[in-house]
PDB file of C-alpha atoms in Angstrom:
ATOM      1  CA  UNK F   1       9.483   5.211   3.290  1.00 78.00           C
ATOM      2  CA  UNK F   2       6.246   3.792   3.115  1.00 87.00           C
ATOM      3  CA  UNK F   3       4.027   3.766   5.791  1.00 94.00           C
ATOM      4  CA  UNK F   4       1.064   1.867   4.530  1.00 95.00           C
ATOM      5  CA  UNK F   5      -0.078   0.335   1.767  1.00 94.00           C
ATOM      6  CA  UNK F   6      -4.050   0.035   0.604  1.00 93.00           C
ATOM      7  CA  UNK F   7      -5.321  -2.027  -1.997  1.00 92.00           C
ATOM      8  CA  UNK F   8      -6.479  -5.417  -3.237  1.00 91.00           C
ATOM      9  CA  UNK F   9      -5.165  -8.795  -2.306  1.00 90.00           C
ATOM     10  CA  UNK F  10      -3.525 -10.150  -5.029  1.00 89.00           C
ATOM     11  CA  UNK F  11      -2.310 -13.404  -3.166  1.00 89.00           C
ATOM     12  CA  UNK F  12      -1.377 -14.730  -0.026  1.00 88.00           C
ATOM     13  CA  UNK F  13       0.293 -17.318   1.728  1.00 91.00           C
ATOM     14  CA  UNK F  14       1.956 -19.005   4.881  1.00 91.00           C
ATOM     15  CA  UNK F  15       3.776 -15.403   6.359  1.00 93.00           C
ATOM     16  CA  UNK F  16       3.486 -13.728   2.819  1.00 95.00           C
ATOM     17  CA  UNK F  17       0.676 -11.260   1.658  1.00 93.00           C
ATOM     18  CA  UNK F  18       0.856  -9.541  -2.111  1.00 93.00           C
ATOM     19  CA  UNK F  19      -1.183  -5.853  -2.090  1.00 93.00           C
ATOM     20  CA  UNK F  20      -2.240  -5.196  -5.291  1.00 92.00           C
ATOM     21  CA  UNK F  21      -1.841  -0.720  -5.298  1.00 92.00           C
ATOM     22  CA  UNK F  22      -2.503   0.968  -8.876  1.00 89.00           C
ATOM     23  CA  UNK F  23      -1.808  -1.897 -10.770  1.00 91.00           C
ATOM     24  CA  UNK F  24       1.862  -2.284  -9.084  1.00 95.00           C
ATOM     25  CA  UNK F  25       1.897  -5.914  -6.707  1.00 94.00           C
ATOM     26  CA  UNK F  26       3.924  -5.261  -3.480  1.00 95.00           C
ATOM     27  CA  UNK F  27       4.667  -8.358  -1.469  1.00 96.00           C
ATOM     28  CA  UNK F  28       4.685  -7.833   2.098  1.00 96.00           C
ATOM     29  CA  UNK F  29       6.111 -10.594   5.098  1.00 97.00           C
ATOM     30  CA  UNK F  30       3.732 -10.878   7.381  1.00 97.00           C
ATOM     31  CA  UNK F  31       2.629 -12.607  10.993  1.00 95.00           C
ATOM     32  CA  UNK F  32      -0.214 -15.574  11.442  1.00 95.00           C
ATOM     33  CA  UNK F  33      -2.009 -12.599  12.939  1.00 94.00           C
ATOM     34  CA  UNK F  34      -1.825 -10.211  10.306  1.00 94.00           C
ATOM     35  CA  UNK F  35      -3.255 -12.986   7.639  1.00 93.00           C
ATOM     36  CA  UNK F  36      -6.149 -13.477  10.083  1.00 92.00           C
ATOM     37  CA  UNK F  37      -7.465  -9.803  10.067  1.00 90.00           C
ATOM     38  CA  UNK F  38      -6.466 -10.007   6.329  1.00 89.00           C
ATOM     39  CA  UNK F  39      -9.114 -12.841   6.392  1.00 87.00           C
ATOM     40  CA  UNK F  40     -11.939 -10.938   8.646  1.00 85.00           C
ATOM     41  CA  UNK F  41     -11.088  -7.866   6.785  1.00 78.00           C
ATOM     42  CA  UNK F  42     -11.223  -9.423   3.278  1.00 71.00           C
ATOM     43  CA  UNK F  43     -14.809 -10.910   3.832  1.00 64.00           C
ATOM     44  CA  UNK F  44     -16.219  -7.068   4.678  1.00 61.00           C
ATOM     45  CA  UNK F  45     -14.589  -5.063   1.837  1.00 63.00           C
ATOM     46  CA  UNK F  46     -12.141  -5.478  -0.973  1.00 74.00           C
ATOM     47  CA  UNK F  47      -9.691  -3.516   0.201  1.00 87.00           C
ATOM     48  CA  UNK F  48      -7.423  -4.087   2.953  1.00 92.00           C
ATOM     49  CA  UNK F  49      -4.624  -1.584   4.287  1.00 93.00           C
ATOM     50  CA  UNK F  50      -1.311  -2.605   6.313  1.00 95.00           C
ATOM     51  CA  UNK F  51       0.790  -0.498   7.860  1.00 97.00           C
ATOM     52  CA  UNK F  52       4.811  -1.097   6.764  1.00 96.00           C
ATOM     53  CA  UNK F  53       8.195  -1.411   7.947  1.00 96.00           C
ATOM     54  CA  UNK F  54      10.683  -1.114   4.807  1.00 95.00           C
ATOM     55  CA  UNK F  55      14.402  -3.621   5.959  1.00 92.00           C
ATOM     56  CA  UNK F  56      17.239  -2.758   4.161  1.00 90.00           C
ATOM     57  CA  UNK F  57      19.993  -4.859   3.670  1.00 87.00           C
ATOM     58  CA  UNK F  58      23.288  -5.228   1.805  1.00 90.00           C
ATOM     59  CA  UNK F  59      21.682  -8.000   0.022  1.00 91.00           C
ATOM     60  CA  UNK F  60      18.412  -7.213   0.445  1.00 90.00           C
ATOM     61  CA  UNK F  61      15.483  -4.900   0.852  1.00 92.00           C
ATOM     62  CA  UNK F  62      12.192  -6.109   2.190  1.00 93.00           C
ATOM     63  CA  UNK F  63       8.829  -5.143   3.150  1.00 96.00           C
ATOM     64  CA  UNK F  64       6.836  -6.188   6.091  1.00 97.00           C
ATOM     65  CA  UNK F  65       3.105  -5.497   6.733  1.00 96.00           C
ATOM     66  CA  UNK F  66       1.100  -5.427   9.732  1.00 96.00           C
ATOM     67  CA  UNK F  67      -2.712  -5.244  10.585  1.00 94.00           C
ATOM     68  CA  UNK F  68      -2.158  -2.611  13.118  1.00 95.00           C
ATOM     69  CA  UNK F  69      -0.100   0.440  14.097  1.00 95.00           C
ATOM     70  CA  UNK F  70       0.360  -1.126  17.410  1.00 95.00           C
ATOM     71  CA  UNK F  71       1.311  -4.849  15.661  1.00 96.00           C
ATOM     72  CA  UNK F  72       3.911  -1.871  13.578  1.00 96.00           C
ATOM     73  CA  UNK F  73       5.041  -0.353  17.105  1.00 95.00           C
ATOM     74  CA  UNK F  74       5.632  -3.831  18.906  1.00 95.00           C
ATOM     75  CA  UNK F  75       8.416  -5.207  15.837  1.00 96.00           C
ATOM     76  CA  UNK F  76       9.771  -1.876  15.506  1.00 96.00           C
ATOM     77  CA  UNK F  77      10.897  -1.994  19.783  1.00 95.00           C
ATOM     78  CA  UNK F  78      10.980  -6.011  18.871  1.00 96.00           C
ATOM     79  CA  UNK F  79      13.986  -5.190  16.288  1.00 95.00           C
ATOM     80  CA  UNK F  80      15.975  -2.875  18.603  1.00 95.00           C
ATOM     81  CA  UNK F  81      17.059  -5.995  20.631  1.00 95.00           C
ATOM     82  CA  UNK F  82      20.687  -7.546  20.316  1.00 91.00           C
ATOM     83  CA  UNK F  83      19.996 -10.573  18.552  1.00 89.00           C
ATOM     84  CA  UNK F  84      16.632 -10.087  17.112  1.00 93.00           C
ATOM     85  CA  UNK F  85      16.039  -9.370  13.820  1.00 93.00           C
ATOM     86  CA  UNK F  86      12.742  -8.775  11.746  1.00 94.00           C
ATOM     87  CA  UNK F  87      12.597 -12.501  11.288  1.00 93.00           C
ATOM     88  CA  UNK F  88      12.452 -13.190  14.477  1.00 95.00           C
ATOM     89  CA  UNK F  89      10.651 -10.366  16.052  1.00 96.00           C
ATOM     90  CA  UNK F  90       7.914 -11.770  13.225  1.00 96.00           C
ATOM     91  CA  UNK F  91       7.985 -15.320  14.549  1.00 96.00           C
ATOM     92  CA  UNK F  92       6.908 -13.459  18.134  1.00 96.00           C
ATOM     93  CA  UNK F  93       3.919 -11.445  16.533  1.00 96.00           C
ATOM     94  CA  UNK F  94       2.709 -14.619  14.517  1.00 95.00           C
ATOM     95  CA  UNK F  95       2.885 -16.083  17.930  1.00 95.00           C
ATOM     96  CA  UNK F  96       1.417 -13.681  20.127  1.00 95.00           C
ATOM     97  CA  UNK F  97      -0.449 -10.987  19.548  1.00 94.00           C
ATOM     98  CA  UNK F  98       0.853  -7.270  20.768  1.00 94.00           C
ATOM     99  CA  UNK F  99      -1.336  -7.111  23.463  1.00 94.00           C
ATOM    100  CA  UNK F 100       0.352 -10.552  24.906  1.00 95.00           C
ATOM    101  CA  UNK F 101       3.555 -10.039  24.055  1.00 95.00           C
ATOM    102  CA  UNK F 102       3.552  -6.989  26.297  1.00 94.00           C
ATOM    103  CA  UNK F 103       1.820  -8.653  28.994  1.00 93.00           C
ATOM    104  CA  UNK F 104       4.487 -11.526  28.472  1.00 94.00           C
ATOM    105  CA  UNK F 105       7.105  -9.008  28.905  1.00 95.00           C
ATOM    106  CA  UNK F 106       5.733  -6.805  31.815  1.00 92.00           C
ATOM    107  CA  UNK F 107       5.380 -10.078  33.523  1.00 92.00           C
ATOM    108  CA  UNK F 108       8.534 -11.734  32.812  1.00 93.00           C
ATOM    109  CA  UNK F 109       6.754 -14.607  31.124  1.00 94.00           C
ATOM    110  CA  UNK F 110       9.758 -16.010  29.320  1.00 94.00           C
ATOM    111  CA  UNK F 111       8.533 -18.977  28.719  1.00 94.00           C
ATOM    112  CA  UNK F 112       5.760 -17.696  26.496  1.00 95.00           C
ATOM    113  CA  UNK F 113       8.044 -15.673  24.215  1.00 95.00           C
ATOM    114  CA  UNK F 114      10.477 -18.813  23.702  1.00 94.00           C
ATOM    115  CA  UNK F 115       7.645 -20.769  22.366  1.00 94.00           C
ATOM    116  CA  UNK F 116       8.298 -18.375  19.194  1.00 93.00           C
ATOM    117  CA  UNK F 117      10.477 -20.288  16.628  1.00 91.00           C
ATOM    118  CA  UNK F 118      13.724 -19.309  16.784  1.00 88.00           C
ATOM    119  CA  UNK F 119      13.741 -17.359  19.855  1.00 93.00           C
ATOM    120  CA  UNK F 120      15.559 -19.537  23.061  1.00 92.00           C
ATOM    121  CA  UNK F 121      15.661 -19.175  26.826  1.00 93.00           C
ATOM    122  CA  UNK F 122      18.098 -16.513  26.649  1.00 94.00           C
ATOM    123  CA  UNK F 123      16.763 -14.530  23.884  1.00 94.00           C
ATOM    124  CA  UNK F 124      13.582 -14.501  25.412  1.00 94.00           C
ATOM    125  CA  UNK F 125      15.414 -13.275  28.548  1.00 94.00           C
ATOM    126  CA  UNK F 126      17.025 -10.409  26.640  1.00 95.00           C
ATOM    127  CA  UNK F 127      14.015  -9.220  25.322  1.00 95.00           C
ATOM    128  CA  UNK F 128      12.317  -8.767  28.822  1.00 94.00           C
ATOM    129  CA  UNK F 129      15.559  -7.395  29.723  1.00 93.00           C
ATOM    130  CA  UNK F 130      15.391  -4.956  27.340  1.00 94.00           C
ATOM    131  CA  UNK F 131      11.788  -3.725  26.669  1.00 94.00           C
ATOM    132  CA  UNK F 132      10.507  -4.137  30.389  1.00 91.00           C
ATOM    133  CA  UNK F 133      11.056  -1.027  31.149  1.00 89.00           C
ATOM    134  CA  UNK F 134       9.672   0.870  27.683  1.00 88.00           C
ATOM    135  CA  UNK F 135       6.750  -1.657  27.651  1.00 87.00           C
ATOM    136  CA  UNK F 136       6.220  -0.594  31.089  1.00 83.00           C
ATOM    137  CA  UNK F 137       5.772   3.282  30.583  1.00 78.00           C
ATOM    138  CA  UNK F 138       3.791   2.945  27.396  1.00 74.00           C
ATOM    139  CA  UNK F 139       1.132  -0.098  28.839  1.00 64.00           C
ATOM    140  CA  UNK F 140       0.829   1.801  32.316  1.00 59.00           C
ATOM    141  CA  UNK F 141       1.084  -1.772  33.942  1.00 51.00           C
ATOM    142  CA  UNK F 142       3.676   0.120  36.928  1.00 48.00           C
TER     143      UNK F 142
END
């Protein structure tokens, strides 16, 4: 629905950011990396822009923002996984940035990607599983 948001930063906090667009605060969830470019970013300019992923829920409908379209790309394969959920696949980015978490993956590093809270042995072993293959193709690591 939305696919990025650009404005003012209203507020942030541990995994949340607030945008500030036209007067109208949207609160995004967001990784330990994307708060650190918010940070490099917010010293330059005023205005930052983050790319979005809109989860919807019975319950619940939430927004996540990220720093990059690749940080976007990575939680978007991240979520396709049995067993990981936005959550999750956030815990991974705020760990390790893309660029790692595909190397992590092409290399079967599963220890690095169950250092993410919330993500075990196994999980970690689905994921590489899983995304080898697709990280593969799109990183040219074959």
């Amino acid at each position: 629905m939305f696919y990025y948001l650009s404005g003012i930063i209203a507020h942030r906090e541990a995994g949340i950011a607030v945008i500030d667009c036209g007067g109208v605060g949207y609160k995004l969830t967001v990784s330990q990396n994307t708060l650190s470019a918010i940070d490099r970013i917010a010293t330059r300019s005023d205005k930052v822009k983050l790319y979005t992923y809109m989860a919807v829920r019975e319950d619940d409908v939430e927004l996540f923002g990220f720093a990059s379209e690749t940080e976007l790309a990575s939680f978007k394969l991240l979520i396709t996984v049995s067993g990981v959920g936005p959550k999750a696949a956030m815990y991974i980015l705020s760990l390790l940035s893309p660029e790692k978490f595909a190397l992590a993956v092409c290399t079967e590093d599963r220890k690095t990607i169950a250092k993410a809270n919330g993500i075990g042995p196994k999980t970690a072993a689905r994921i590489i599983l899983e995304l080898k293959d697709k990280l593969m193709k799109e990183t040219d690591l074959s």
